[in-house]
Amino acid sequence: EVQLVESGGGLVQPGGSLRLSCAASGFTFSSYWMSWVRQAPGKGLEWVANIKQDGSEKYYVDSVKGRFTISRDNAKNSLYLQMNSLRAEDTAVYYCASWTEGWFDPWGQGTLVTVSS
Amino acid sequence: EIVMTQSPATLSVSPGERATLSCRASQSVSSNLAWYQQKPGQAPRLLIYGASTRATGIPARFSGSGSGTEFTLTISSLQSEDFAVYYCQQYNNWPPLFTFGPGTKVDIK
């Protein structure tokens, strides 16, 4: 069964840091681009970051550039998102998802990040 | 940045009726458009990719059409499980800086 499982979410103060993880199973993780997509409470979906199969290319939405870093460990079938200088507007459910040609499938179940004092 | 818009924001439909959802791109995305369904408390689910190709396991009552800047998702006969929020997403540009539409909520009339 193809599965993506996120972890690492929680409550963090503004200006703080958090590292999200996504464990993949049931498919050849190293063959896929991976992404983080987030959804603020009651809002729509926002693509956050992409990483190429070998980690050599990374892309970010403008609002997180310089603060978030996407990475992966193909030996561990894992995707990560290091989030620094967190702001209230980063509060969201963060989903990991895989893609090859641009559409996201599958998705994980998401992990909630709350930035609040 | 390619901006995606969707209309209407909310669509009230009776079970068994047809639903037509629209998605528009600020510039041509060719056929590089996907549709997702999201139910409360769940992750999005891929419905359509390449503007018109149903994903694995998606019922035939879901169909997608369009190219360029104008796209449509049609649900031919709404079932109770189809009441949800639907998002379009473009994946046309390179580097891959993807954008989603704001969503259309389909609720029970």
mmCIF file of C-alpha atoms in Angstrom, chain B residues 44-88:
data_model
loop_
_atom_site.group_PDB
_atom_site.id
_atom_site.type_symbol
_atom_site.label_atom_id
_atom_site.label_comp_id
_atom_site.label_asym_id
_atom_site.label_seq_id
_atom_site.Cartn_x
_atom_site.Cartn_y
_atom_site.Cartn_z
ATOM 1 C CA PRO B 44 -7.126 16.067 -0.849
ATOM 2 C CA ARG B 45 -7.750 13.253 -3.313
ATOM 3 C CA LEU B 46 -6.681 13.392 -6.956
ATOM 4 C CA LEU B 47 -9.630 13.200 -9.342
ATOM 5 C CA ILE B 48 -8.412 14.396 -12.726
ATOM 6 C CA TYR B 49 -5.024 15.128 -14.303
ATOM 7 C CA GLY B 50 -4.062 16.326 -17.759
ATOM 8 C CA ALA B 51 -7.319 18.316 -17.664
ATOM 9 C CA SER B 52 -9.429 15.305 -18.633
ATOM 10 C CA THR B 53 -7.872 11.990 -17.481
ATOM 11 C CA ARG B 54 -9.554 10.380 -14.493
ATOM 12 C CA ALA B 55 -7.207 9.103 -11.802
ATOM 13 C CA THR B 56 -7.251 5.456 -10.797
ATOM 14 C CA GLY B 57 -10.498 4.452 -9.110
ATOM 15 C CA ILE B 58 -12.373 7.663 -9.852
ATOM 16 C CA PRO B 59 -15.977 7.050 -10.956
ATOM 17 C CA ALA B 60 -17.006 7.856 -14.508
ATOM 18 C CA ARG B 61 -19.493 10.475 -13.278
ATOM 19 C CA PHE B 62 -16.488 12.786 -12.835
ATOM 20 C CA SER B 63 -15.220 14.338 -16.049
ATOM 21 C CA GLY B 64 -12.848 17.150 -16.866
ATOM 22 C CA SER B 65 -12.524 19.313 -19.940
ATOM 23 C CA GLY B 66 -10.798 22.397 -21.252
ATOM 24 C CA SER B 67 -7.348 23.613 -22.201
ATOM 25 C CA GLY B 68 -5.420 26.840 -22.212
ATOM 26 C CA THR B 69 -7.048 29.048 -19.599
ATOM 27 C CA GLU B 70 -10.574 27.662 -19.182
ATOM 28 C CA PHE B 71 -11.388 24.345 -17.517
ATOM 29 C CA THR B 72 -14.468 22.554 -16.275
ATOM 30 C CA LEU B 73 -15.092 19.719 -13.833
ATOM 31 C CA THR B 74 -18.475 18.063 -14.299
ATOM 32 C CA ILE B 75 -20.115 15.656 -11.894
ATOM 33 C CA SER B 76 -22.908 14.113 -13.943
ATOM 34 C CA SER B 77 -25.168 12.903 -11.141
ATOM 35 C CA LEU B 78 -24.210 13.970 -7.646
ATOM 36 C CA GLN B 79 -24.031 11.266 -5.013
ATOM 37 C CA SER B 80 -24.074 11.942 -1.272
ATOM 38 C CA GLU B 81 -20.345 11.248 -1.050
ATOM 39 C CA ASP B 82 -19.570 13.936 -3.641
ATOM 40 C CA PHE B 83 -20.425 16.865 -1.380
ATOM 41 C CA ALA B 84 -17.000 18.327 -0.729
ATOM 42 C CA VAL B 85 -14.604 21.102 -1.746
ATOM 43 C CA TYR B 86 -12.989 20.865 -5.165
ATOM 44 C CA TYR B 87 -9.663 22.466 -6.083
ATOM 45 C CA CYS B 88 -7.932 22.920 -9.414
#
